[in-house]
mmCIF file of C-alpha atoms in Angstrom:
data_model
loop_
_atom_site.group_PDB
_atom_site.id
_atom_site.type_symbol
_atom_site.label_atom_id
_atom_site.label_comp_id
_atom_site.label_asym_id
_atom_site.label_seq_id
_atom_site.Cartn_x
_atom_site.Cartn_y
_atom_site.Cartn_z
ATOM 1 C CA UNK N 224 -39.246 10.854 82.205
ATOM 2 C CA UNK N 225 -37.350 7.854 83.108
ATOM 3 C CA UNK N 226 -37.404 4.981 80.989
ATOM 4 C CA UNK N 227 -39.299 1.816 82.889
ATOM 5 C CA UNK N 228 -39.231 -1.861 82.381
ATOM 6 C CA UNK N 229 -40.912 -5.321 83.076
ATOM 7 C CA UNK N 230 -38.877 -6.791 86.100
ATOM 8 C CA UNK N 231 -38.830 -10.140 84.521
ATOM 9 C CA UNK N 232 -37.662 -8.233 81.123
ATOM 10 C CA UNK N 233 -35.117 -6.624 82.588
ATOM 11 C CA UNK N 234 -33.165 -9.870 83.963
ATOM 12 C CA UNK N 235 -34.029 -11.683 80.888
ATOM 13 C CA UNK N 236 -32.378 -9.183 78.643
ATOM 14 C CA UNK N 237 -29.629 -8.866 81.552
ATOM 15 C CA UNK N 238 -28.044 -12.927 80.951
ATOM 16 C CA UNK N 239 -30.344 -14.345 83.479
ATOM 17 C CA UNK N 240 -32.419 -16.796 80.535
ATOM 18 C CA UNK N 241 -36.266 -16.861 79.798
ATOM 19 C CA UNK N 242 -39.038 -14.846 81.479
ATOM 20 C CA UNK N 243 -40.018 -18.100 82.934
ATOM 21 C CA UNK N 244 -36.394 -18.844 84.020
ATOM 22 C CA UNK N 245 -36.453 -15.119 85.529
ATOM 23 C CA UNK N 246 -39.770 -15.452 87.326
ATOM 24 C CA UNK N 247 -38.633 -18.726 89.495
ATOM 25 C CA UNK N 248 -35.815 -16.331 90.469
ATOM 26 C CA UNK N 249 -37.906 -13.787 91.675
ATOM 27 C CA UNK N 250 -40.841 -16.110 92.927
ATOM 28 C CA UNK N 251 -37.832 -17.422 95.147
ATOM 29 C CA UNK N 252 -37.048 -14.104 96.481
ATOM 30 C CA UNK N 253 -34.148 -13.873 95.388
ATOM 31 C CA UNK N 254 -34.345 -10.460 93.785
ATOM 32 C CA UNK N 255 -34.535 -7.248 95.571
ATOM 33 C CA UNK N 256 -35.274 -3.979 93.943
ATOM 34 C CA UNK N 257 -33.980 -1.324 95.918
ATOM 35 C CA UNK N 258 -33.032 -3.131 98.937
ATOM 36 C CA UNK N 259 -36.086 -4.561 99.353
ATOM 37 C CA UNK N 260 -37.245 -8.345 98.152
ATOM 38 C CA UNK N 261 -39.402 -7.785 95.324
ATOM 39 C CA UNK N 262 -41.713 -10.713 94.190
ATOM 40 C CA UNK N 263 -43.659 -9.281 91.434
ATOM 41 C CA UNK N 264 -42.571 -10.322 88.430
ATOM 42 C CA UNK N 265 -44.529 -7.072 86.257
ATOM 43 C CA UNK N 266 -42.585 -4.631 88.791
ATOM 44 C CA UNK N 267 -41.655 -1.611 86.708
ATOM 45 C CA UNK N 268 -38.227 -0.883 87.083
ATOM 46 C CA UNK N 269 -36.534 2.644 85.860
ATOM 47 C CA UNK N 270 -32.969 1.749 84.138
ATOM 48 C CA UNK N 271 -31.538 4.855 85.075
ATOM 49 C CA UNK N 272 -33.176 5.455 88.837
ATOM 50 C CA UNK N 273 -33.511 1.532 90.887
ATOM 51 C CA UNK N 274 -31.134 -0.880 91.815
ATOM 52 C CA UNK N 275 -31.614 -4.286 91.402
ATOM 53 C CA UNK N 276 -29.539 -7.709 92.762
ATOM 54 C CA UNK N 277 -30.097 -11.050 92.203
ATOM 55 C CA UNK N 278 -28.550 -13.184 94.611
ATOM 56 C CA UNK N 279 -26.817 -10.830 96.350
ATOM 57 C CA UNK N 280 -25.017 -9.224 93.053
ATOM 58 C CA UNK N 281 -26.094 -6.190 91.951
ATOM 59 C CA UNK N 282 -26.690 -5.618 87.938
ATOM 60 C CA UNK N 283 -25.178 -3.260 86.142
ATOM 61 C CA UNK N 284 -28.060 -2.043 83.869
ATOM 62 C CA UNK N 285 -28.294 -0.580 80.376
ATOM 63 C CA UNK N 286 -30.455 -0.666 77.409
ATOM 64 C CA UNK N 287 -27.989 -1.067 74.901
ATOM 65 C CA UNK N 288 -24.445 -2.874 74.435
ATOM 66 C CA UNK N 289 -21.977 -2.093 72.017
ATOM 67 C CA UNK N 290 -18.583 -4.548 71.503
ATOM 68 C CA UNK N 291 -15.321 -4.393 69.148
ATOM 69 C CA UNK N 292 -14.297 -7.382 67.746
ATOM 70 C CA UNK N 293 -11.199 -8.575 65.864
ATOM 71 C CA UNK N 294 -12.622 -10.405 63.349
ATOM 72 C CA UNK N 295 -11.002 -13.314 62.425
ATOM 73 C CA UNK N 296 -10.852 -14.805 58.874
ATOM 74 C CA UNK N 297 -13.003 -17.776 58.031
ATOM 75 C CA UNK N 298 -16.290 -16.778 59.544
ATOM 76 C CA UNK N 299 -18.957 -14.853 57.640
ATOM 77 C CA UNK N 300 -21.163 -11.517 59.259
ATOM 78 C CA UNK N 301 -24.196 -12.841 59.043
ATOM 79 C CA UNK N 302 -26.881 -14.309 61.605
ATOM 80 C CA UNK N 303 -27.065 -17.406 59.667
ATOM 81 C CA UNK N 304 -24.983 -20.719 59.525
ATOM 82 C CA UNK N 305 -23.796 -21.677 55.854
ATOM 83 C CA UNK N 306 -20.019 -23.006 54.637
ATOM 84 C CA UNK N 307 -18.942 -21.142 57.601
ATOM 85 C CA UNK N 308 -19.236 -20.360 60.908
ATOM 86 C CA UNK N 309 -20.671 -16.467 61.447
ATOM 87 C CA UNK N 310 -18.800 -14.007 63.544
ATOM 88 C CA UNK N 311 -21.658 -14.244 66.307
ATOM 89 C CA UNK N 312 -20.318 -18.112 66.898
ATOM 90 C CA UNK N 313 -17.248 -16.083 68.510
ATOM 91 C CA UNK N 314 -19.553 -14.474 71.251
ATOM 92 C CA UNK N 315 -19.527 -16.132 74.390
ATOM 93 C CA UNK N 316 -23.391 -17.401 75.440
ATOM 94 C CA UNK N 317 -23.468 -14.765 77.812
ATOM 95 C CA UNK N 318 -23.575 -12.123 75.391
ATOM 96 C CA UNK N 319 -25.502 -14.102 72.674
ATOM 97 C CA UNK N 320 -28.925 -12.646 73.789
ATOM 98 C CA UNK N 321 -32.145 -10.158 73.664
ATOM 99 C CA UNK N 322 -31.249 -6.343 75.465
ATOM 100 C CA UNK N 323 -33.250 -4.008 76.139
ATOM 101 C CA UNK N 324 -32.209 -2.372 73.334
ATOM 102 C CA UNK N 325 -32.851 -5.384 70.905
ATOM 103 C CA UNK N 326 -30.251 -8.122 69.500
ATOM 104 C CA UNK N 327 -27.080 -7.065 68.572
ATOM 105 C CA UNK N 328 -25.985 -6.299 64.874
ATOM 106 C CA UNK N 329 -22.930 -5.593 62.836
ATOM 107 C CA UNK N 330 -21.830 -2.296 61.897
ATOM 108 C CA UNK N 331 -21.216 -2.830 58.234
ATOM 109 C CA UNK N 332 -19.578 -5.812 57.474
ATOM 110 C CA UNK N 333 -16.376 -7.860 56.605
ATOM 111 C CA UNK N 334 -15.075 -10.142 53.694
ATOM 112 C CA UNK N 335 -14.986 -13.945 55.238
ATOM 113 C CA UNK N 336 -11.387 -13.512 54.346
ATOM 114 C CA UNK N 337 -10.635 -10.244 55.630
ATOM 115 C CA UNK N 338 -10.152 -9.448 59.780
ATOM 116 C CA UNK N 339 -10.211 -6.886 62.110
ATOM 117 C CA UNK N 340 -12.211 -4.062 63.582
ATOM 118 C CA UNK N 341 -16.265 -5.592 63.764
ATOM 119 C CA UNK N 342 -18.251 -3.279 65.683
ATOM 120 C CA UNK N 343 -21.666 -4.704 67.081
ATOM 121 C CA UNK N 344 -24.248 -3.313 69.007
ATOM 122 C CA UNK N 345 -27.504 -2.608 69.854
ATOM 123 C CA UNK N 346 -27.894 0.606 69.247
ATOM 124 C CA UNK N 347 -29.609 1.113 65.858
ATOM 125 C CA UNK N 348 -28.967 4.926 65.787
ATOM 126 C CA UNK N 349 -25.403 4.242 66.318
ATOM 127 C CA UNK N 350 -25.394 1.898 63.466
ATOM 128 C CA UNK N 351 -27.482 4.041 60.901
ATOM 129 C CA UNK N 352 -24.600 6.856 62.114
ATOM 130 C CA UNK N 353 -21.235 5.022 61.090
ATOM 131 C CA UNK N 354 -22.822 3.119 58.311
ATOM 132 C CA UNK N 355 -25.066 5.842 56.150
ATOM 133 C CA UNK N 356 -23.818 6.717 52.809
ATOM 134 C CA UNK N 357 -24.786 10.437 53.867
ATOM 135 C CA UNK N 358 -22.225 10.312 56.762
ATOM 136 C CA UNK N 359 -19.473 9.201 55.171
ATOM 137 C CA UNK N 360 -17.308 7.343 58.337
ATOM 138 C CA UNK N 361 -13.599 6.982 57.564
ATOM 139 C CA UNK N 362 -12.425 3.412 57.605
ATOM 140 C CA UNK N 363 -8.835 2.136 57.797
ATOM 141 C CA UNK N 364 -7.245 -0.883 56.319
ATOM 142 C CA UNK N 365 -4.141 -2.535 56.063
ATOM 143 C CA UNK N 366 -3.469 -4.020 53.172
ATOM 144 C CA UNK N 367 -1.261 -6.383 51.900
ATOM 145 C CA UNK N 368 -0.582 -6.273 47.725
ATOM 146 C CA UNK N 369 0.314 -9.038 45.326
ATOM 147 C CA UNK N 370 3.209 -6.807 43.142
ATOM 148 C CA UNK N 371 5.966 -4.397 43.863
ATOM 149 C CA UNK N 372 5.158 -0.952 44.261
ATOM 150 C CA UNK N 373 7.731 1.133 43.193
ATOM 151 C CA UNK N 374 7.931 5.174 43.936
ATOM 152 C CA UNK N 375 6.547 6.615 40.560
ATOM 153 C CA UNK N 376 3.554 3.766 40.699
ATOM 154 C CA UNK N 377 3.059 4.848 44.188
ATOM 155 C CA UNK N 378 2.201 8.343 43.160
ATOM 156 C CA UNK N 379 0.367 6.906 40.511
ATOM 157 C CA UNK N 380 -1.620 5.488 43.031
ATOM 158 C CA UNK N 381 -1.971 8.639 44.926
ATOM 159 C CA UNK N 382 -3.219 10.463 42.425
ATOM 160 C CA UNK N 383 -5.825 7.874 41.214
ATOM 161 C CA UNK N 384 -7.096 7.288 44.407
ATOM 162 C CA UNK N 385 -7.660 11.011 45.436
ATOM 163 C CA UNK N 386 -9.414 11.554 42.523
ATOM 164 C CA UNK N 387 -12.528 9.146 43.053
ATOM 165 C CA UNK N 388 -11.233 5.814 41.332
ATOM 166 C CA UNK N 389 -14.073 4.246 39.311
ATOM 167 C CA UNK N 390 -14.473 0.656 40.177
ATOM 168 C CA UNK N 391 -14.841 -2.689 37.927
ATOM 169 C CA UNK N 392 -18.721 -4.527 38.733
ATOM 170 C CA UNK N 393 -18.385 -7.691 40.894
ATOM 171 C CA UNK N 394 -21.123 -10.438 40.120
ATOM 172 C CA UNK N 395 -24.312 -8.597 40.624
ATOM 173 C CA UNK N 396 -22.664 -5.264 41.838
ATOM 174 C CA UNK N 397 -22.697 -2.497 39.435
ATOM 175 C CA UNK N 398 -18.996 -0.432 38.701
ATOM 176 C CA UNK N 399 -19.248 2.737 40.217
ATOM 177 C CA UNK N 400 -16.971 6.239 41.198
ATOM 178 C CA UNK N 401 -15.229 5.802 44.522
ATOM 179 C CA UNK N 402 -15.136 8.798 46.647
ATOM 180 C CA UNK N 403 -11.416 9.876 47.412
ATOM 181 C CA UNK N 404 -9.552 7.758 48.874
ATOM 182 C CA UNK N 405 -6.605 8.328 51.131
ATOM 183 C CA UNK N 406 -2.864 6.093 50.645
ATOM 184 C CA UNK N 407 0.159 5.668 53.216
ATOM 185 C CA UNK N 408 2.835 3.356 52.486
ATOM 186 C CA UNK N 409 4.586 0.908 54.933
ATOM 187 C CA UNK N 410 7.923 -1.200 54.917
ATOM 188 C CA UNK N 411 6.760 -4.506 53.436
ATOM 189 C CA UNK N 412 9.728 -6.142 55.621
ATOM 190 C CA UNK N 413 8.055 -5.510 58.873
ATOM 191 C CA UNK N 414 5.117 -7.550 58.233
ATOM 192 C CA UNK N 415 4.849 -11.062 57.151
ATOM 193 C CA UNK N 416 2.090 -13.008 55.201
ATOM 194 C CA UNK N 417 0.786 -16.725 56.405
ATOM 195 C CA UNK N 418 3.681 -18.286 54.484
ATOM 196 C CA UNK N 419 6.471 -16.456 56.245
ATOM 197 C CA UNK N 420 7.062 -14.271 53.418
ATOM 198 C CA UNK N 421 7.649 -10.223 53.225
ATOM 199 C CA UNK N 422 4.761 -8.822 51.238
ATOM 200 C CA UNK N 423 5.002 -7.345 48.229
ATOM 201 C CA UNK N 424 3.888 -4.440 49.503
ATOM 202 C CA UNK N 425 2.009 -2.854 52.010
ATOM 203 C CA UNK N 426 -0.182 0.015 52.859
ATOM 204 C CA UNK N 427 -2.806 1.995 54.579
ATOM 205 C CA UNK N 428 -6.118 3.037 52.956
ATOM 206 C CA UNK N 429 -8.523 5.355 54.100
ATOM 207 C CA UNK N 430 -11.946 5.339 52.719
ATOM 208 C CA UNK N 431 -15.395 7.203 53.295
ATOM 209 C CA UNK N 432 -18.007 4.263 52.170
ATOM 210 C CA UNK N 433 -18.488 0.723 52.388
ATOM 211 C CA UNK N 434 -19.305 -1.010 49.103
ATOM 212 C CA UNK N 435 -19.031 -4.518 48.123
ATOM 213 C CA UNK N 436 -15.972 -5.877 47.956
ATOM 214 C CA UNK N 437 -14.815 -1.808 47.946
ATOM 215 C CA UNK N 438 -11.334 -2.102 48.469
ATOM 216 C CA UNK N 439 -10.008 -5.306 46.755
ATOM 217 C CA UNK N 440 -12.101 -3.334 43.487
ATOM 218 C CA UNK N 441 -9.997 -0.378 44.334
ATOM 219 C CA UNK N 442 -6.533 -1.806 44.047
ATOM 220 C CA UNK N 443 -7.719 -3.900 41.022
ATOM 221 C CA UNK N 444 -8.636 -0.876 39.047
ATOM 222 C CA UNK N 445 -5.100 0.603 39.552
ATOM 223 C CA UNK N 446 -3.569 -2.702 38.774
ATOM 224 C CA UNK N 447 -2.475 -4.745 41.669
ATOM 225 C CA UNK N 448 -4.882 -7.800 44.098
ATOM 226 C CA UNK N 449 -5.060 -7.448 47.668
ATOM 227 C CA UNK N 450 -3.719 -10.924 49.362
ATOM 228 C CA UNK N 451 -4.606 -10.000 52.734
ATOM 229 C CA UNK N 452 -6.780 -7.168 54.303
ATOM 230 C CA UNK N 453 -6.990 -6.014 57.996
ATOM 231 C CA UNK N 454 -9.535 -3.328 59.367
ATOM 232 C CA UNK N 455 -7.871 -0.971 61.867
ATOM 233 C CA UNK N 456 -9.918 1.777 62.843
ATOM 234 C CA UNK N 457 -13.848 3.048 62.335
ATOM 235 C CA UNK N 458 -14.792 6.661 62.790
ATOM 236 C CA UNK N 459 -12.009 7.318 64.608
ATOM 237 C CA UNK N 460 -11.881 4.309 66.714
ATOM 238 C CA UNK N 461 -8.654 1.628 66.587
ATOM 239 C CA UNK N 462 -8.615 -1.595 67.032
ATOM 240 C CA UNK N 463 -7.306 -3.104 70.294
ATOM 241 C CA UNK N 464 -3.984 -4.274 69.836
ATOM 242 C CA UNK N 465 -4.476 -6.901 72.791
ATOM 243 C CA UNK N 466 -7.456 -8.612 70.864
ATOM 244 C CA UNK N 467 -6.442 -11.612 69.263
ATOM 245 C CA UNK N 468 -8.111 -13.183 66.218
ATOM 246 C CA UNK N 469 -12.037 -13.822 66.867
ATOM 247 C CA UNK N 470 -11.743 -12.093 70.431
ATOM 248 C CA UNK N 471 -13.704 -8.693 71.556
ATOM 249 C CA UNK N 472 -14.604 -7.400 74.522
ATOM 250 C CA UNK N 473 -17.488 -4.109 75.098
ATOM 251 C CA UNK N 474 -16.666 -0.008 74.543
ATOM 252 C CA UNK N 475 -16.043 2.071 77.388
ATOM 253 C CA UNK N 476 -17.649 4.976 77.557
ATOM 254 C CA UNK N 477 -15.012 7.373 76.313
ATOM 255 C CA UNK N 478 -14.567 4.585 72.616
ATOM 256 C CA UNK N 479 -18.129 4.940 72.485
ATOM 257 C CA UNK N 480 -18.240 8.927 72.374
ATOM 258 C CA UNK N 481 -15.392 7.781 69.761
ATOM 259 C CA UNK N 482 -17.052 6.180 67.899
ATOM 260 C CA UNK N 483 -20.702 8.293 68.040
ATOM 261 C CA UNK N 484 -18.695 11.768 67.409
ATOM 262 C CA UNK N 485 -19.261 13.127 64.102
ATOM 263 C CA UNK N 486 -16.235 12.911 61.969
ATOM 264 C CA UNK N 487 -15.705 13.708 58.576
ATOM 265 C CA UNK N 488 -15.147 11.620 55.564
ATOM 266 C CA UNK N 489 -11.924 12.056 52.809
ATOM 267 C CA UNK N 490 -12.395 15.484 51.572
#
């Protein structure tokens, strides 16, 4: 059976403001469902079936949104205001509203220091899927290390981090056994850190879970501080290289299937 909707609901949770702004709209006839002016604003409308335009335009309707970001560093994911701005101050108004799905939320979350890959969405099965413990959704980082790395502490490293590393606690956070963890180094002289300097050293880590503060605890444990951390990929899904810091823009459908496919963690 189709999924149906208030009329006035549906534009609301479409951009077009409150259900009072929505019923002037349609009171003015400027809505037509179907090709035909429709004027009553409790008109059931079926997402997947009816066609509706407002003005002229016809909507594009769905019950749920789902956008990458690239986080930018400074702003916090959360929904409130504190020392710092929250990732949702990058959305543009348009997007900062209700859906028919319900209010968008973050897919796990970022360090107010750390950027990249933010998912957000309205899709709370989506968001139970990549963020479960039981699932256990591969995340890349690039990270950026304090010391030198040479080739026997590299395997060192390896080793550790394949094992399950166990992890320091961090203020109220209890220590706790990492599950494997996957390491690829880069050439520290093709990136460069806010002062202008080569890093130390750089790499790639792969890991199944998402605890707090999980991968600056990692690379403390084996003896070395992450100075700057990038998210590149989720379940499979990379960042867009075109987004600069604090832009985003929505999935397409074949990211989505991305990003909903069932993937194993680190084995």
């Amino acid at each position: 059976m189709a999924r149906t909707e208030r009329l006035d609901k549906v534009l609301s949770n479409h951009g077009f403001g409150t259900r009072k702004d929505t019923r002037t709209l349609i009171h003015r006839g400027l809505v037509t469902l179907n090709g035909e002016v429709c004027r009553q604003i409790d008109a059931k409308v079926s997402i997947e079936e009816d066609s509706i335009c407002v003005d002229g335009e016809t909507l594009e309707l769905c019950v749920h949104r789902t956008f990458m970001m690239n986080k930018a560093s400074g702003y916090v994911c959360s929904t409130k205001e504190g020392a710092h701005q929250t990732v949702f101050d990058l959305l543009d108004d348009s997007d900062r509203h209700a859906y028919l799905g319900g209010s968008l939320s973050l897919v796990g979350r970022l360090d107010v220091d750390t950027e990249g890959l933010l998912i957000l969405t309205t899709d709370g099965r989506l968001n139970h899927a990549l963020t479960s413990p039981k699932h256990h959704a591969p995340k890349t980082y690039l990270v950026y290390l304090e010391n030198p790395v040479d080739e026997k502490e590299r395997l060192r490293y390896r080793d550790e981090l394949s094992k399950g590393i166990h992890i320091e606690p961090d203020g109220k956070e209890p220590g706790a056994d990492c599950l494997p963890a996957e390491i690829a180094w880069d050439f520290p002289e093709k990136h460069t850190c806010a002062d202008g300097k080569n890093p130390a050293a750089v790499c790639r880590l792969t890991i199944s879970e998402g605890k707090f503060h999980q991968v600056k605890r990692m690379f403390a444990a084996l003896g070395n501080c992450v100075v700057y951390l990038k998210r590149l990929s989720v379940n499979g899904l990379s960042l867009d290289p075109s987004l600069g810091p604090g832009e985003y823009r929505e999935l397409s459908e074949d990211e989505l299937n991305i990003l909903s496919s069932n993937q194993s963690g680190i084995k």
